[in-house]
CSV table of C-alpha atoms and ligand atoms in Angstrom, one decimal:
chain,number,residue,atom,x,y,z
A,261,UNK,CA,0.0,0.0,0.0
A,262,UNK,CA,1.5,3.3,-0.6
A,263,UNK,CA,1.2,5.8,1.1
A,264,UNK,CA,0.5,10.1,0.8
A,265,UNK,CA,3.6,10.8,-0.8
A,266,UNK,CA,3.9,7.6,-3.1
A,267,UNK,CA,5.9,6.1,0.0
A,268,UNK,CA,5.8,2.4,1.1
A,269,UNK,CA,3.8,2.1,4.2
A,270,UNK,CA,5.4,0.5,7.4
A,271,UNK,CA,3.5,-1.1,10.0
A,272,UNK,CA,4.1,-3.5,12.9
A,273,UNK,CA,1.2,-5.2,13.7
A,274,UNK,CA,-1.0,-5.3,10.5
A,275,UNK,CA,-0.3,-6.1,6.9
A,276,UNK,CA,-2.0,-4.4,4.3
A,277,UNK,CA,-2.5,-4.8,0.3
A,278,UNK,CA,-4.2,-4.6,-2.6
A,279,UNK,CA,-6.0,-6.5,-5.1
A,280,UNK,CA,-7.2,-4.5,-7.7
A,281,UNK,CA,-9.8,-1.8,-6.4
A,282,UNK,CA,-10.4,-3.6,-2.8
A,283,UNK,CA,-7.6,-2.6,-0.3
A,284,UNK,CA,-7.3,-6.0,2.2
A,285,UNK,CA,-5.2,-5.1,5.7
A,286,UNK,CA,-5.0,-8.0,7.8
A,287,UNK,CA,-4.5,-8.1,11.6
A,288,UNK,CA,-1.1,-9.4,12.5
A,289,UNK,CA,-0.3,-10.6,15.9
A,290,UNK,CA,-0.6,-14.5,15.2
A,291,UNK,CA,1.6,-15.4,18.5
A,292,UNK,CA,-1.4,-13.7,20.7
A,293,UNK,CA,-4.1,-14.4,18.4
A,294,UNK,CA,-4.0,-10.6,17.2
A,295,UNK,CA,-4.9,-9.3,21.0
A,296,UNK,CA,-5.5,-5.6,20.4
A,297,UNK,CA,-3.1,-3.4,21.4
A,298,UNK,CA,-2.7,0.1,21.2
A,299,UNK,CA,-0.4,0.5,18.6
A,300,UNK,CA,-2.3,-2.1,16.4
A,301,UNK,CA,-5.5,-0.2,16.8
A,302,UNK,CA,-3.7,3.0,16.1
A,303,UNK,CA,-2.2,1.3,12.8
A,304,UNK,CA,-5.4,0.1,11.6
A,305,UNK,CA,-7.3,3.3,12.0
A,306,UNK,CA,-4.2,5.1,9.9
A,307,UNK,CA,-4.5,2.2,7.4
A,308,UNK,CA,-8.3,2.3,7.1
A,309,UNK,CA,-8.1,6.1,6.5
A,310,UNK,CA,-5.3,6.2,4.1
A,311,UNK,CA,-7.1,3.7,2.2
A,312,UNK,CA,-10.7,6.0,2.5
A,313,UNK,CA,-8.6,8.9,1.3
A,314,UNK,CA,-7.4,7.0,-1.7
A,315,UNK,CA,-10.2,6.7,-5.0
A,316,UNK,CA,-8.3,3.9,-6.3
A,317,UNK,CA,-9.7,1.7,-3.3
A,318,UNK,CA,-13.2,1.1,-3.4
A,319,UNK,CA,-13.9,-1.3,-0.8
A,320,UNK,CA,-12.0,-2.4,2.4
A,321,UNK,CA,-11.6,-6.3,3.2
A,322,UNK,CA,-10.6,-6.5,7.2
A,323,UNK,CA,-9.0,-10.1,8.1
A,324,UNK,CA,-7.3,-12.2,10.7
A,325,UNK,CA,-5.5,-15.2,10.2
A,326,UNK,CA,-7.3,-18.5,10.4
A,327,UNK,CA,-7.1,-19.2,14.0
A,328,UNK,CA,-8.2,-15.8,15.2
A,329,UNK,CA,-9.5,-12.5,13.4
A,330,UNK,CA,-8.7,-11.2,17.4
A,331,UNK,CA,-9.1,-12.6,20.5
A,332,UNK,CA,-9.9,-8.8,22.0
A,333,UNK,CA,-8.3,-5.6,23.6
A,334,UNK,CA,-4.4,-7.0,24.9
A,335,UNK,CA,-5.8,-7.8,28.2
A,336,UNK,CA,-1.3,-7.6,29.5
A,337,UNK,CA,-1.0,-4.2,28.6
A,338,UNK,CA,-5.0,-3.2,30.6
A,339,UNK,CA,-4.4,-5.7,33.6
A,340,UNK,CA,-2.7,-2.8,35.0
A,341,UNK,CA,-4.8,0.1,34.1
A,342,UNK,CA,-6.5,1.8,36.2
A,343,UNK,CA,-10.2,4.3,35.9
A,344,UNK,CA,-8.1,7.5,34.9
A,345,UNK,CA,-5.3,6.5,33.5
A,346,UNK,CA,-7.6,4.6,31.1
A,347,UNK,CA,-9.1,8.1,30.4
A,348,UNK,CA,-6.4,10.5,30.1
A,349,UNK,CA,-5.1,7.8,27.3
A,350,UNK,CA,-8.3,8.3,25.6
A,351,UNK,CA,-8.4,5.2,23.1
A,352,UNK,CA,-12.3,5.7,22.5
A,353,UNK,CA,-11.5,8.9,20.3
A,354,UNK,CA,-9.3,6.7,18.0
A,355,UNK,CA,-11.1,3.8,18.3
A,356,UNK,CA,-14.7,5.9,17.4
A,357,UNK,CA,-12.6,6.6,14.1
A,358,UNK,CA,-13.4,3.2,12.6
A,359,UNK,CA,-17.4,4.1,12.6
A,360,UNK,CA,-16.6,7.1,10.4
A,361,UNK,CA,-15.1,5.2,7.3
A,362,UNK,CA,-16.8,6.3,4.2
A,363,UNK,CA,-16.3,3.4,2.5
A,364,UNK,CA,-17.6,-0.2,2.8
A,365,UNK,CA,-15.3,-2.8,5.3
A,366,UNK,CA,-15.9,-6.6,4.6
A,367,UNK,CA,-14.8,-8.5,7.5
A,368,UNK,CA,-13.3,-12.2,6.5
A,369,UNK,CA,-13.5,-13.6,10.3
A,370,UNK,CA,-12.2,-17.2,11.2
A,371,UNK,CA,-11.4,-18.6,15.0
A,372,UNK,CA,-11.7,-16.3,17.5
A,373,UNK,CA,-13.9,-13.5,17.3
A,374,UNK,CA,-13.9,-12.3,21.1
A,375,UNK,CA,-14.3,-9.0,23.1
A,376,UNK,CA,-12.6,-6.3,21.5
A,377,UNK,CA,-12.0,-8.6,18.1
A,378,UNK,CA,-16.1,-8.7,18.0
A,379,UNK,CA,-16.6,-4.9,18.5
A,380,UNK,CA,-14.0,-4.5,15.4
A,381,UNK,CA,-16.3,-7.4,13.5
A,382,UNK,CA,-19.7,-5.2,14.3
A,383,UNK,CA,-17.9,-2.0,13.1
A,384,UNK,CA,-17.8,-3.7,9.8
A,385,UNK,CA,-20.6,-4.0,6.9
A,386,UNK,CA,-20.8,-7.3,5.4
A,387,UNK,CA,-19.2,-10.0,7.4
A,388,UNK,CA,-17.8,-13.4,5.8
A,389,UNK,CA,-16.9,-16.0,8.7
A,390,UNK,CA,-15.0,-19.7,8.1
A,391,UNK,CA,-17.0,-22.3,9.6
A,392,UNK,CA,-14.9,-22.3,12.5
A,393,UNK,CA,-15.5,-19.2,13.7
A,394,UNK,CA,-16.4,-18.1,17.3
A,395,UNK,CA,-17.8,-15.2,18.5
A,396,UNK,CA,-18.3,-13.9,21.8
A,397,UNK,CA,-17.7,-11.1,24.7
A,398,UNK,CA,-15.9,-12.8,27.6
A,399,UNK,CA,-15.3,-9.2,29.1
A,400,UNK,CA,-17.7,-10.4,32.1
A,401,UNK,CA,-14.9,-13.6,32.7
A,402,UNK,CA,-12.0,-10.7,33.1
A,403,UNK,CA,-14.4,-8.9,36.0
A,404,UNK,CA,-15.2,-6.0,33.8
A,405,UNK,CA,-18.0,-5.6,30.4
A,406,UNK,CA,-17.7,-4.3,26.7
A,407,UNK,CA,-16.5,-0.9,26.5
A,408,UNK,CA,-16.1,-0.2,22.4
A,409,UNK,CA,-19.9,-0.8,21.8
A,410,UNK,CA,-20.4,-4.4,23.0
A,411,UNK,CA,-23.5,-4.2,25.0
A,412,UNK,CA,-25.2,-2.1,22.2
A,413,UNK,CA,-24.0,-3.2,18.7
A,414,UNK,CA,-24.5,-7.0,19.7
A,415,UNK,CA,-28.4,-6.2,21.2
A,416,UNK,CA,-29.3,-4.0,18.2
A,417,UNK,CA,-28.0,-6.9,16.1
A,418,UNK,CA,-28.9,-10.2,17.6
A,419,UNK,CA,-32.0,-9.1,19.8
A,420,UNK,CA,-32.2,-9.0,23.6
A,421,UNK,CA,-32.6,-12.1,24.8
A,422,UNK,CA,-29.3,-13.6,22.6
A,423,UNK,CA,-27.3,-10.9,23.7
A,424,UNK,CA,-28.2,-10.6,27.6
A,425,UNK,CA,-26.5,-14.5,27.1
A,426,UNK,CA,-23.7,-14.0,25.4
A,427,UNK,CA,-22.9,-10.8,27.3
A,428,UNK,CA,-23.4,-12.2,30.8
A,429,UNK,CA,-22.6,-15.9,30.2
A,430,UNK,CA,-19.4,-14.9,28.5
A,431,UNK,CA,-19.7,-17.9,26.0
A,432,UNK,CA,-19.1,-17.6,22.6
A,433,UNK,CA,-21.6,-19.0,19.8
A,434,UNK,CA,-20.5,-20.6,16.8
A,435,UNK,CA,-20.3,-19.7,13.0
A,436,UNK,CA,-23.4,-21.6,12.6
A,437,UNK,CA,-25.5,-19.5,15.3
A,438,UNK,CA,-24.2,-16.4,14.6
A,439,UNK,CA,-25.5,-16.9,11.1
A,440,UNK,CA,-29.0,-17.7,12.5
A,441,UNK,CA,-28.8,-14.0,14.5
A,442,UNK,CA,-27.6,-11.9,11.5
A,443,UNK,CA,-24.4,-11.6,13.2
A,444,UNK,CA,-22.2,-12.6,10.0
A,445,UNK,CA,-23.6,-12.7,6.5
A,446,UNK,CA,-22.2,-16.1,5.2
A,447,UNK,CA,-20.3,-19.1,6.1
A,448,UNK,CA,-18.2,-20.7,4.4
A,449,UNK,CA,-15.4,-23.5,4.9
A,450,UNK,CA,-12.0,-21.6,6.2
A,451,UNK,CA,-10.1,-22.6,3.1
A,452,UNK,CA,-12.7,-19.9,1.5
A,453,UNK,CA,-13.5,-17.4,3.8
A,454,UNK,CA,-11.1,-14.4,2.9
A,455,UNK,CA,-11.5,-15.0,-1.4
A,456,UNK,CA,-15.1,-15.1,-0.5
A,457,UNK,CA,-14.7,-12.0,0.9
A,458,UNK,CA,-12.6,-10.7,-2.3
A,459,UNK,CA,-15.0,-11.5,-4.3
A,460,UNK,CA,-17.8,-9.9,-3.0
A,461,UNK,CA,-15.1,-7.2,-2.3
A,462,UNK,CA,-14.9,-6.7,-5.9
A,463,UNK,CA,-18.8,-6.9,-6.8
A,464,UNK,CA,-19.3,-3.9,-4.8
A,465,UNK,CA,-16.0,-1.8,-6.1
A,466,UNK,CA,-17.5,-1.9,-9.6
A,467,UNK,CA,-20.9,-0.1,-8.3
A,468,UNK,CA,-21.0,3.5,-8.5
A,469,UNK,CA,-18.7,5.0,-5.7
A,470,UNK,CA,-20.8,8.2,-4.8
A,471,UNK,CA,-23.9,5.7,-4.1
A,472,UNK,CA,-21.8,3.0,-2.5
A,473,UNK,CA,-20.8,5.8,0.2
A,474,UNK,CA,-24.4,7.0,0.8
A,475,UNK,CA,-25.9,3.7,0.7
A,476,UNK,CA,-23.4,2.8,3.6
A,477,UNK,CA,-24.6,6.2,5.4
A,478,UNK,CA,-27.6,5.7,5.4
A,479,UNK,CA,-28.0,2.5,6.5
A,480,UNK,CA,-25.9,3.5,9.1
A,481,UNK,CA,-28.4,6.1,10.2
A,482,UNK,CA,-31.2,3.8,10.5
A,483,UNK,CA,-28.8,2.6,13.2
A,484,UNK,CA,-28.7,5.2,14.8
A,485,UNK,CA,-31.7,7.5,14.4
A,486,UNK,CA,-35.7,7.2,14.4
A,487,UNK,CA,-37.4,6.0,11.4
A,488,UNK,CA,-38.5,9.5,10.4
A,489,UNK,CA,-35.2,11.2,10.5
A,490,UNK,CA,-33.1,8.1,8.5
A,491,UNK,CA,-35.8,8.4,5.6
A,492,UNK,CA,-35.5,12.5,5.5
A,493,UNK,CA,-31.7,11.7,5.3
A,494,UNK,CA,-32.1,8.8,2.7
A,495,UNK,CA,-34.0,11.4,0.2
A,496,UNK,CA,-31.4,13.8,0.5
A,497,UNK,CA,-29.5,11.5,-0.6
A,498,UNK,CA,-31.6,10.2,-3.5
A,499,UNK,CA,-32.0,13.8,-4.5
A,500,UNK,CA,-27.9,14.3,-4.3
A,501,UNK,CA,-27.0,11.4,-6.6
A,502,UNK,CA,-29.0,12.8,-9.3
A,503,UNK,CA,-26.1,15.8,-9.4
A,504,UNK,CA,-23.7,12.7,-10.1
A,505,UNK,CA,-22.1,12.2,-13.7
A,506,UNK,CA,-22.8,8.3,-12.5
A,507,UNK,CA,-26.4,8.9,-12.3
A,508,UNK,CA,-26.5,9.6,-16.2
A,509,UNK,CA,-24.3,6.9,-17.3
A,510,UNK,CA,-26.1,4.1,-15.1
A,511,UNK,CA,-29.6,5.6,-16.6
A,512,UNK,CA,-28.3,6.0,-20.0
A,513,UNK,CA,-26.3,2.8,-20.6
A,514,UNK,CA,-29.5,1.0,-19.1
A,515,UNK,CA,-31.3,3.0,-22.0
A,516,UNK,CA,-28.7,2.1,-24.5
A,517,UNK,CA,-28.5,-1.8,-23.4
A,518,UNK,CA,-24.7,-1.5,-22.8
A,519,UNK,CA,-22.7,-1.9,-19.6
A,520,UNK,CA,-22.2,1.1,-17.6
A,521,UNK,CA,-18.5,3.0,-16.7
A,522,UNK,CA,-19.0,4.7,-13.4
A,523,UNK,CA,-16.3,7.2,-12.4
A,524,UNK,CA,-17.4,8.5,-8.7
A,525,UNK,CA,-18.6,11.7,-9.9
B,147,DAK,N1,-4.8,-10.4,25.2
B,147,DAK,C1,-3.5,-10.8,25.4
B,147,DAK,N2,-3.0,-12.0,25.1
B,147,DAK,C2,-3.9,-12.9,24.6
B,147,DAK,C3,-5.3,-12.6,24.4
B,147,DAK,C4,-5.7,-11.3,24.8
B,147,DAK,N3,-7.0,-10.9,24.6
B,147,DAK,N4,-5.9,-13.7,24.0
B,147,DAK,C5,-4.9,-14.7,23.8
B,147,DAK,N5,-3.7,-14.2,24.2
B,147,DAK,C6,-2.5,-14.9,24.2
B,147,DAK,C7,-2.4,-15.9,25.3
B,147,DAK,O1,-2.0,-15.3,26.5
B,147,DAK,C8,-1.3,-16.8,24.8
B,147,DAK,O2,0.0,-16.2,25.0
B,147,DAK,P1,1.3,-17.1,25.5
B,147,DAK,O3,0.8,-17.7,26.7
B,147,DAK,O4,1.5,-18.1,24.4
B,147,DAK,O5,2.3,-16.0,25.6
B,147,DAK,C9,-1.6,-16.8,23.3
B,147,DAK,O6,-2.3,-15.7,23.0
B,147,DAK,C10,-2.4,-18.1,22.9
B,147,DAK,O7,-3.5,-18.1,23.7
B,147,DAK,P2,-3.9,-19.4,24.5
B,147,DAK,O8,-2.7,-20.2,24.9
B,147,DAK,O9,-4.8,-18.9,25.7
B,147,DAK,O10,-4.8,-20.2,23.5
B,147,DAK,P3,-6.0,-21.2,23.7
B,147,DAK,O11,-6.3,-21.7,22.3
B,147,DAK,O12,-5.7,-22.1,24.8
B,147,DAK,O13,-7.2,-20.2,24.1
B,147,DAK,C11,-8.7,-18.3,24.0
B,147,DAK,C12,-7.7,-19.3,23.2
B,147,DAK,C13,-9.1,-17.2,23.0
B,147,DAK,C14,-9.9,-19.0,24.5
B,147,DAK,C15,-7.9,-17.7,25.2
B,147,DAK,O14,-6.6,-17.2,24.7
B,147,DAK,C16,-8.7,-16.5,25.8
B,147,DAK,O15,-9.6,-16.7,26.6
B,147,DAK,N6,-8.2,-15.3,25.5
B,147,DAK,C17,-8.8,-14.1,26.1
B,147,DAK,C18,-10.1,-13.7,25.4
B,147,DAK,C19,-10.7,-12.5,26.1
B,147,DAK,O16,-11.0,-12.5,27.3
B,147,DAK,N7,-11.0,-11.5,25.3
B,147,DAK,C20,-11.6,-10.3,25.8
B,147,DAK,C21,-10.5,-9.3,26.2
B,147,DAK,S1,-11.2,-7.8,26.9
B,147,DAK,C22,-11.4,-0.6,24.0
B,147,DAK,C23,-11.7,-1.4,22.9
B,147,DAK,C24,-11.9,-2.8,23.1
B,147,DAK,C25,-11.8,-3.3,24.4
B,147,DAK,C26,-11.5,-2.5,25.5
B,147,DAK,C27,-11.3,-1.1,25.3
B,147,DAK,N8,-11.1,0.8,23.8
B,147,DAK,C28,-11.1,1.4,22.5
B,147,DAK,C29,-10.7,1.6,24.9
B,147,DAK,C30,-12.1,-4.7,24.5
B,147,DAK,C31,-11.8,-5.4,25.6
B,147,DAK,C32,-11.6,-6.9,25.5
B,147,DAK,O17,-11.6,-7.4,24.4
């Protein structure tokens, strides 16, 4: 990946590269089954913002190795922590960064998908998981809860009952389960789970860009907002894409019976 000024871009704990239009970064601390730590985090939000900077990517694949996407925050460097030194360091306002990515993030999540690891995994759009994936928030077994969005993500997503048990049992559910609670889109076996992600990757780089990004915003808001306010937002939007050059093309070509070339403006 290259960075601002066309330079190679060094990192410790995460890889990144590219494959055509989808930039893929992959979390890389296999010997503590990529445990979170603060440089990591720090890397991946710089990584993930380069890449939403850059109009050559289109769409962000987010993977793990095969044994863990993350096992959670690096409970050696918190044991020690206490209230406000936890607060002066302030790792919420870089960690808030990753809701704010413009563009599409495909998780490709095999193994462990714990704590902090499944907080990253909810932050994403689409999520692809190898059969042998778990996921779960054992915060409670370390004394403490979620703090990156745990307790709210997982209940908006999976429903209260589901995640009052994961969240106070502190037992993870498998790929299977979490595919019955719209926690991952698809599973597949673990020999396929990160070109499966690729793939899909590239299905959505070829759409037009501008709509790609308001698509994601607005479902996003639905998240967030009442009913009322998500659909004044989604017209906006509507209304703002027919200012788009892609707006033509896509209507014409459809018109003319030929393929359409999108551009992102
Ligand atoms: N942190 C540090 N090291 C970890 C780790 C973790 N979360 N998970 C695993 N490791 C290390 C192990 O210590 C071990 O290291 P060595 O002993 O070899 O040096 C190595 O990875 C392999 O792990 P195991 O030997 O334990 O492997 P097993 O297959 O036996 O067990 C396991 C796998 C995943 C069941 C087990 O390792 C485990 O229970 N890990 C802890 C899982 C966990 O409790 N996760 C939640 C952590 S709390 C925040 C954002 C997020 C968070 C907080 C703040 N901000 C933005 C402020 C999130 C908090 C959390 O995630």
């Amino acid at each position: 990946m290259e960075g601002k000024r066309g330079e190679q871009m060094d990192y410790e704990f995460i890889r990144v590269a590219r494959d055509q239009a989808v930039g893929i970064i992959t979390l890389h601390r296999p010997e503590v089954l990529n445990a979170l730590n603060l440089k990591l985090v720090d890397e991946l939000v710089e990584a993930l913002e380069n890449m939403d900077r850059d109009d050559s990517v289109r769409t962000i694949v987010l993977t793990g190795n095969e044994k863990a996407f993350a096992a959670g925050a690096d409970i050696d460097e918190m044991a020690d922590e206490t209230a406000i030194s936890m607060l002066l360091k302030d790792q919420f306002t870089v960690w808030d960064r990753i809701a704010t990515i413009n563009k599409p993030i495909i998780a490709a999540v095999s193994g462990y998908v714990l704590g902090g690891g499944c907080e990253l995994m909810m932050n994403c759009d689409i999520v692809i998981a190898s059969e042998t994936t778990k996921i779960g928030q054992p915060e409670i077994n370390l004394g403490v809860m979620p703090g990156a969005g745990g307790t709210q993500r997982l209940t908006k997503m999976v429903g209260k009952v589901k995640a009052m048990e994961m969240l106070l049992t502190g037992s993870p559910i498998s790929a299977e389960e979490a595919l019955r609670y719209g926690l991952v889109n698809k599973v597949v076996p673990v020999e396929m789970y990160l070109q499966e992600a690729v793939t899909l990757a590239k299905k959505i780089a070829a759409k037009p860009p501008l709509a790609v990004r308001l698509i994601k915003k607005s479902v996003l808001k639905a998240i967030d907002n009442p009913l009322s306010e998500g659909l004044a937002y989604e017209r906006n939007c509507f209304y703002l894409l027919f200012a788009s050059e892609d707006q033509t093309e896509g209507m014409r070509a459809f018109v003319e019976k030929r393929k359409p070339k999108f551009t992102g403006r």
